[in-house]
């Protein structure tokens, strides 16, 4: 890596491509699978926008409030759907983590961190919360990576059981989730 700007660009590109793939996944599957793909696309594009280096675009002060409202709404939606499907609890954690990072970046008197954004340096609960989220995402990445290995070995080279439809490949959906987990871990690490 060539410093924070290069890693921010790479993180932005990775999250943007992941969000785009999630949009592609919305074309296939059941209503629940499309709902999951929508939530993951929002997360991917939100993370990509948050990773843009501040030297290129300095977000306005009110921009972080937009993140809080957007991902606060996504958290409420994930909480609603978590009644029926446990995977939405992960979306709830992700949305709340985005709210947390937006609040930390908007707080005055912070220090420069990830991508040159201003982040709060608040004593007390925030380092503990960051640590808890880091542990959660580390465990999530390890679990997702372990689940990806057997799926990739079973699919083989024939394009998979769906005839190669890009939006319906389960191993790519798992890789998408793994990528977002790693990206979230990297973003939290810089707080």
PDB file of C-alpha atoms in Angstrom:
ATOM      1  CA  UNK A   1       0.000   0.000   0.000  1.00  0.00           C
ATOM      2  CA  UNK A   2       1.077   3.556  -0.683  1.00  0.00           C
ATOM      3  CA  UNK A   3      -0.516   5.247   2.272  1.00  0.00           C
ATOM      4  CA  UNK A   4      -4.040   6.041   3.412  1.00  0.00           C
ATOM      5  CA  UNK A   5      -5.202   7.564   0.114  1.00  0.00           C
ATOM      6  CA  UNK A   6      -4.330   4.422  -1.864  1.00  0.00           C
ATOM      7  CA  UNK A   7      -6.011   2.116   0.652  1.00  0.00           C
ATOM      8  CA  UNK A   8      -9.094   4.369   0.639  1.00  0.00           C
ATOM      9  CA  UNK A   9      -9.299   4.195  -3.155  1.00  0.00           C
ATOM     10  CA  UNK A  10      -8.947   0.413  -3.073  1.00  0.00           C
ATOM     11  CA  UNK A  11     -11.556   0.087  -0.363  1.00  0.00           C
ATOM     12  CA  UNK A  12     -13.906   2.365  -2.283  1.00  0.00           C
ATOM     13  CA  UNK A  13     -13.491   0.337  -5.483  1.00  0.00           C
ATOM     14  CA  UNK A  14     -13.940  -2.979  -3.696  1.00  0.00           C
ATOM     15  CA  UNK A  15     -17.098  -1.853  -1.909  1.00  0.00           C
ATOM     16  CA  UNK A  16     -18.488  -0.272  -5.086  1.00  0.00           C
ATOM     17  CA  UNK A  17     -17.986  -3.468  -7.109  1.00  0.00           C
ATOM     18  CA  UNK A  18     -19.537  -5.480  -4.293  1.00  0.00           C
ATOM     19  CA  UNK A  19     -22.554  -3.169  -4.192  1.00  0.00           C
ATOM     20  CA  UNK A  20     -22.932  -3.451  -7.965  1.00  0.00           C
ATOM     21  CA  UNK A  21     -22.851  -7.241  -7.782  1.00  0.00           C
ATOM     22  CA  UNK A  22     -25.527  -7.145  -5.081  1.00  0.00           C
ATOM     23  CA  UNK A  23     -27.704  -5.110  -7.449  1.00  0.00           C
ATOM     24  CA  UNK A  24     -27.205  -7.847 -10.034  1.00  0.00           C
ATOM     25  CA  UNK A  25     -28.262 -10.455  -7.464  1.00  0.00           C
ATOM     26  CA  UNK A  26     -31.565  -8.616  -6.981  1.00  0.00           C
ATOM     27  CA  UNK A  27     -32.726  -9.909 -10.376  1.00  0.00           C
ATOM     28  CA  UNK A  28     -32.810 -13.560  -9.246  1.00  0.00           C
ATOM     29  CA  UNK A  29     -34.123 -15.569  -6.355  1.00  0.00           C
ATOM     30  CA  UNK A  30     -36.970 -15.430  -3.922  1.00  0.00           C
ATOM     31  CA  UNK A  31     -38.363 -12.273  -2.384  1.00  0.00           C
ATOM     32  CA  UNK A  32     -36.226 -12.883   0.731  1.00  0.00           C
ATOM     33  CA  UNK A  33     -33.056 -13.294  -1.365  1.00  0.00           C
ATOM     34  CA  UNK A  34     -33.809 -10.081  -3.268  1.00  0.00           C
ATOM     35  CA  UNK A  35     -34.458  -8.244   0.035  1.00  0.00           C
ATOM     36  CA  UNK A  36     -31.095  -9.468   1.335  1.00  0.00           C
ATOM     37  CA  UNK A  37     -29.357  -8.401  -1.881  1.00  0.00           C
ATOM     38  CA  UNK A  38     -30.926  -4.902  -1.588  1.00  0.00           C
ATOM     39  CA  UNK A  39     -29.682  -4.519   1.973  1.00  0.00           C
ATOM     40  CA  UNK A  40     -26.203  -5.669   0.976  1.00  0.00           C
ATOM     41  CA  UNK A  41     -26.138  -3.329  -2.038  1.00  0.00           C
ATOM     42  CA  UNK A  42     -27.005  -0.391   0.228  1.00  0.00           C
ATOM     43  CA  UNK A  43     -24.218  -1.410   2.592  1.00  0.00           C
ATOM     44  CA  UNK A  44     -21.694  -1.819  -0.227  1.00  0.00           C
ATOM     45  CA  UNK A  45     -22.450   1.548  -1.814  1.00  0.00           C
ATOM     46  CA  UNK A  46     -22.604   3.264   1.591  1.00  0.00           C
ATOM     47  CA  UNK A  47     -19.205   1.872   2.525  1.00  0.00           C
ATOM     48  CA  UNK A  48     -17.801   2.887  -0.872  1.00  0.00           C
ATOM     49  CA  UNK A  49     -19.035   6.459  -0.397  1.00  0.00           C
ATOM     50  CA  UNK A  50     -17.630   6.574   3.130  1.00  0.00           C
ATOM     51  CA  UNK A  51     -14.234   5.365   1.877  1.00  0.00           C
ATOM     52  CA  UNK A  52     -13.743   8.151  -0.692  1.00  0.00           C
ATOM     53  CA  UNK A  53     -10.530   9.948   0.304  1.00  0.00           C
ATOM     54  CA  UNK A  54     -11.225  13.322   1.923  1.00  0.00           C
ATOM     55  CA  UNK A  55      -8.564  14.897  -0.268  1.00  0.00           C
ATOM     56  CA  UNK A  56     -10.887  14.298  -3.227  1.00  0.00           C
ATOM     57  CA  UNK A  57     -14.266  15.063  -1.681  1.00  0.00           C
ATOM     58  CA  UNK A  58     -14.637  16.548   1.755  1.00  0.00           C
ATOM     59  CA  UNK A  59     -18.138  15.622   2.870  1.00  0.00           C
ATOM     60  CA  UNK A  60     -20.278  18.501   4.119  1.00  0.00           C
ATOM     61  CA  UNK A  61     -21.074  18.574   7.815  1.00  0.00           C
ATOM     62  CA  UNK A  62     -24.678  17.557   7.133  1.00  0.00           C
ATOM     63  CA  UNK A  63     -23.499  14.585   5.031  1.00  0.00           C
ATOM     64  CA  UNK A  64     -22.825  12.477   8.109  1.00  0.00           C
ATOM     65  CA  UNK A  65     -26.381  13.166   9.275  1.00  0.00           C
ATOM     66  CA  UNK A  66     -27.623  11.675   6.006  1.00  0.00           C
ATOM     67  CA  UNK A  67     -25.636   8.518   6.792  1.00  0.00           C
ATOM     68  CA  UNK A  68     -27.129   8.379  10.284  1.00  0.00           C
ATOM     69  CA  UNK A  69     -30.695   8.716   8.974  1.00  0.00           C
ATOM     70  CA  UNK A  70     -30.177   6.331   6.044  1.00  0.00           C
ATOM     71  CA  UNK A  71     -28.498   3.566   8.006  1.00  0.00           C
ATOM     72  CA  UNK A  72     -30.668   4.184  11.064  1.00  0.00           C
ATOM     73  CA  UNK A  73     -33.654   3.462   8.814  1.00  0.00           C
ATOM     74  CA  UNK A  74     -31.868   0.404   7.424  1.00  0.00           C
ATOM     75  CA  UNK A  75     -31.272  -0.787  10.994  1.00  0.00           C
ATOM     76  CA  UNK A  76     -34.978  -0.451  11.830  1.00  0.00           C
ATOM     77  CA  UNK A  77     -35.871  -2.329   8.648  1.00  0.00           C
ATOM     78  CA  UNK A  78     -33.374  -5.101   9.481  1.00  0.00           C
ATOM     79  CA  UNK A  79     -34.794  -5.324  13.000  1.00  0.00           C
ATOM     80  CA  UNK A  80     -38.292  -5.715  11.550  1.00  0.00           C
ATOM     81  CA  UNK A  81     -37.259  -8.527   9.182  1.00  0.00           C
ATOM     82  CA  UNK A  82     -35.068 -10.224  11.809  1.00  0.00           C
ATOM     83  CA  UNK A  83     -38.269 -11.526  13.370  1.00  0.00           C
ATOM     84  CA  UNK A  84     -38.461 -14.090  10.553  1.00  0.00           C
ATOM     85  CA  UNK A  85     -34.881 -14.582   9.375  1.00  0.00           C
ATOM     86  CA  UNK A  86     -31.787 -14.520  11.562  1.00  0.00           C
ATOM     87  CA  UNK A  87     -29.481 -13.253   8.809  1.00  0.00           C
ATOM     88  CA  UNK A  88     -31.079  -9.833   9.161  1.00  0.00           C
ATOM     89  CA  UNK A  89     -29.456  -9.547  12.598  1.00  0.00           C
ATOM     90  CA  UNK A  90     -26.153  -9.251  10.739  1.00  0.00           C
ATOM     91  CA  UNK A  91     -27.671  -6.469   8.611  1.00  0.00           C
ATOM     92  CA  UNK A  92     -28.789  -4.805  11.841  1.00  0.00           C
ATOM     93  CA  UNK A  93     -25.239  -4.922  13.237  1.00  0.00           C
ATOM     94  CA  UNK A  94     -23.823  -3.615   9.943  1.00  0.00           C
ATOM     95  CA  UNK A  95     -26.297  -0.738   9.755  1.00  0.00           C
ATOM     96  CA  UNK A  96     -25.648   0.235  13.363  1.00  0.00           C
ATOM     97  CA  UNK A  97     -21.888   0.072  12.708  1.00  0.00           C
ATOM     98  CA  UNK A  98     -22.354   2.494   9.804  1.00  0.00           C
ATOM     99  CA  UNK A  99     -24.357   4.830  12.075  1.00  0.00           C
ATOM    100  CA  UNK A 100     -21.595   4.579  14.679  1.00  0.00           C
ATOM    101  CA  UNK A 101     -18.862   5.412  12.156  1.00  0.00           C
ATOM    102  CA  UNK A 102     -20.856   8.346  10.750  1.00  0.00           C
ATOM    103  CA  UNK A 103     -21.350   9.768  14.241  1.00  0.00           C
ATOM    104  CA  UNK A 104     -17.654   9.281  15.017  1.00  0.00           C
ATOM    105  CA  UNK A 105     -16.617  11.050  11.815  1.00  0.00           C
ATOM    106  CA  UNK A 106     -19.009  13.935  12.385  1.00  0.00           C
ATOM    107  CA  UNK A 107     -17.950  14.617  15.970  1.00  0.00           C
ATOM    108  CA  UNK A 108     -15.918  17.834  16.386  1.00  0.00           C
ATOM    109  CA  UNK A 109     -12.412  17.869  17.782  1.00  0.00           C
ATOM    110  CA  UNK A 110     -11.434  14.573  16.262  1.00  0.00           C
ATOM    111  CA  UNK A 111      -8.240  13.408  14.666  1.00  0.00           C
ATOM    112  CA  UNK A 112      -7.459  12.531  11.069  1.00  0.00           C
ATOM    113  CA  UNK A 113      -7.777   8.845  10.400  1.00  0.00           C
ATOM    114  CA  UNK A 114      -9.047   6.652   7.573  1.00  0.00           C
ATOM    115  CA  UNK A 115      -8.802   8.409   4.248  1.00  0.00           C
ATOM    116  CA  UNK A 116      -8.092  11.742   5.928  1.00  0.00           C
ATOM    117  CA  UNK A 117     -11.601  12.066   7.404  1.00  0.00           C
ATOM    118  CA  UNK A 118     -11.987  13.770  10.749  1.00  0.00           C
ATOM    119  CA  UNK A 119     -12.893  11.204  13.412  1.00  0.00           C
ATOM    120  CA  UNK A 120     -13.786  11.716  17.001  1.00  0.00           C
ATOM    121  CA  UNK A 121     -11.405  10.837  19.747  1.00  0.00           C
ATOM    122  CA  UNK A 122     -13.872  10.294  22.532  1.00  0.00           C
ATOM    123  CA  UNK A 123     -12.805   8.659  25.773  1.00  0.00           C
ATOM    124  CA  UNK A 124     -14.945   6.013  27.380  1.00  0.00           C
ATOM    125  CA  UNK A 125     -17.328   3.728  25.557  1.00  0.00           C
ATOM    126  CA  UNK A 126     -16.327   4.300  21.936  1.00  0.00           C
ATOM    127  CA  UNK A 127     -13.044   2.350  21.997  1.00  0.00           C
ATOM    128  CA  UNK A 128     -14.894  -0.499  23.709  1.00  0.00           C
ATOM    129  CA  UNK A 129     -17.667  -0.405  21.104  1.00  0.00           C
ATOM    130  CA  UNK A 130     -15.106  -0.313  18.311  1.00  0.00           C
ATOM    131  CA  UNK A 131     -13.373  -3.310  19.868  1.00  0.00           C
ATOM    132  CA  UNK A 132     -16.625  -5.259  20.119  1.00  0.00           C
ATOM    133  CA  UNK A 133     -17.441  -4.516  16.475  1.00  0.00           C
ATOM    134  CA  UNK A 134     -13.912  -5.515  15.425  1.00  0.00           C
ATOM    135  CA  UNK A 135     -14.271  -8.847  17.219  1.00  0.00           C
ATOM    136  CA  UNK A 136     -17.689  -9.390  15.642  1.00  0.00           C
ATOM    137  CA  UNK A 137     -16.432  -8.680  12.120  1.00  0.00           C
ATOM    138  CA  UNK A 138     -13.275 -10.757  12.601  1.00  0.00           C
ATOM    139  CA  UNK A 139     -15.437 -13.721  13.622  1.00  0.00           C
ATOM    140  CA  UNK A 140     -17.855 -13.032  10.757  1.00  0.00           C
ATOM    141  CA  UNK A 141     -15.022 -12.926   8.201  1.00  0.00           C
ATOM    142  CA  UNK A 142     -13.535 -16.181   9.484  1.00  0.00           C
ATOM    143  CA  UNK A 143     -16.939 -17.886   9.455  1.00  0.00           C
ATOM    144  CA  UNK A 144     -17.776 -16.593   5.966  1.00  0.00           C
ATOM    145  CA  UNK A 145     -14.376 -17.631   4.637  1.00  0.00           C
ATOM    146  CA  UNK A 146     -14.804 -21.120   6.075  1.00  0.00           C
ATOM    147  CA  UNK A 147     -18.244 -21.418   4.457  1.00  0.00           C
ATOM    148  CA  UNK A 148     -16.869 -20.258   1.117  1.00  0.00           C
ATOM    149  CA  UNK A 149     -14.272 -23.006   0.782  1.00  0.00           C
ATOM    150  CA  UNK A 150     -16.650 -26.013   0.643  1.00  0.00           C
ATOM    151  CA  UNK A 151     -19.099 -24.219  -1.672  1.00  0.00           C
ATOM    152  CA  UNK A 152     -16.351 -23.308  -4.143  1.00  0.00           C
ATOM    153  CA  UNK A 153     -15.058 -26.900  -4.103  1.00  0.00           C
ATOM    154  CA  UNK A 154     -18.510 -28.368  -4.844  1.00  0.00           C
ATOM    155  CA  UNK A 155     -19.469 -26.033  -7.673  1.00  0.00           C
ATOM    156  CA  UNK A 156     -16.606 -27.062  -9.953  1.00  0.00           C
ATOM    157  CA  UNK A 157     -15.688 -25.443 -13.246  1.00  0.00           C
ATOM    158  CA  UNK A 158     -18.941 -25.921 -15.181  1.00  0.00           C
ATOM    159  CA  UNK A 159     -20.510 -22.580 -14.317  1.00  0.00           C
ATOM    160  CA  UNK A 160     -22.493 -23.987 -11.400  1.00  0.00           C
ATOM    161  CA  UNK A 161     -25.938 -25.483 -11.218  1.00  0.00           C
ATOM    162  CA  UNK A 162     -27.608 -22.375 -12.619  1.00  0.00           C
ATOM    163  CA  UNK A 163     -25.857 -22.488 -15.965  1.00  0.00           C
ATOM    164  CA  UNK A 164     -23.491 -19.654 -15.065  1.00  0.00           C
ATOM    165  CA  UNK A 165     -26.032 -16.917 -14.219  1.00  0.00           C
ATOM    166  CA  UNK A 166     -23.882 -14.393 -12.387  1.00  0.00           C
ATOM    167  CA  UNK A 167     -26.648 -13.184 -10.118  1.00  0.00           C
ATOM    168  CA  UNK A 168     -27.555 -16.671  -8.906  1.00  0.00           C
ATOM    169  CA  UNK A 169     -24.163 -18.046  -7.895  1.00  0.00           C
ATOM    170  CA  UNK A 170     -24.131 -18.824  -4.152  1.00  0.00           C
ATOM    171  CA  UNK A 171     -20.343 -18.786  -3.925  1.00  0.00           C
ATOM    172  CA  UNK A 172     -20.273 -15.229  -5.319  1.00  0.00           C
ATOM    173  CA  UNK A 173     -22.905 -14.107  -2.813  1.00  0.00           C
ATOM    174  CA  UNK A 174     -20.736 -15.548  -0.022  1.00  0.00           C
ATOM    175  CA  UNK A 175     -17.656 -13.850  -1.473  1.00  0.00           C
ATOM    176  CA  UNK A 176     -19.635 -10.596  -1.576  1.00  0.00           C
ATOM    177  CA  UNK A 177     -20.482 -10.916   2.128  1.00  0.00           C
ATOM    178  CA  UNK A 178     -16.892 -11.832   2.954  1.00  0.00           C
ATOM    179  CA  UNK A 179     -15.636  -8.767   1.073  1.00  0.00           C
ATOM    180  CA  UNK A 180     -18.002  -6.443   2.917  1.00  0.00           C
ATOM    181  CA  UNK A 181     -17.038  -8.005   6.245  1.00  0.00           C
ATOM    182  CA  UNK A 182     -13.348  -7.456   5.546  1.00  0.00           C
ATOM    183  CA  UNK A 183     -14.046  -3.897   4.389  1.00  0.00           C
ATOM    184  CA  UNK A 184     -16.086  -3.108   7.494  1.00  0.00           C
ATOM    185  CA  UNK A 185     -13.295  -4.517   9.650  1.00  0.00           C
ATOM    186  CA  UNK A 186     -10.768  -2.287   7.840  1.00  0.00           C
ATOM    187  CA  UNK A 187     -12.946   0.811   8.259  1.00  0.00           C
ATOM    188  CA  UNK A 188     -13.516   0.122  11.951  1.00  0.00           C
ATOM    189  CA  UNK A 189      -9.825  -0.493  12.457  1.00  0.00           C
ATOM    190  CA  UNK A 190      -9.080   3.095  11.457  1.00  0.00           C
ATOM    191  CA  UNK A 191     -11.446   4.649  14.019  1.00  0.00           C
TER     192      UNK A 191
END
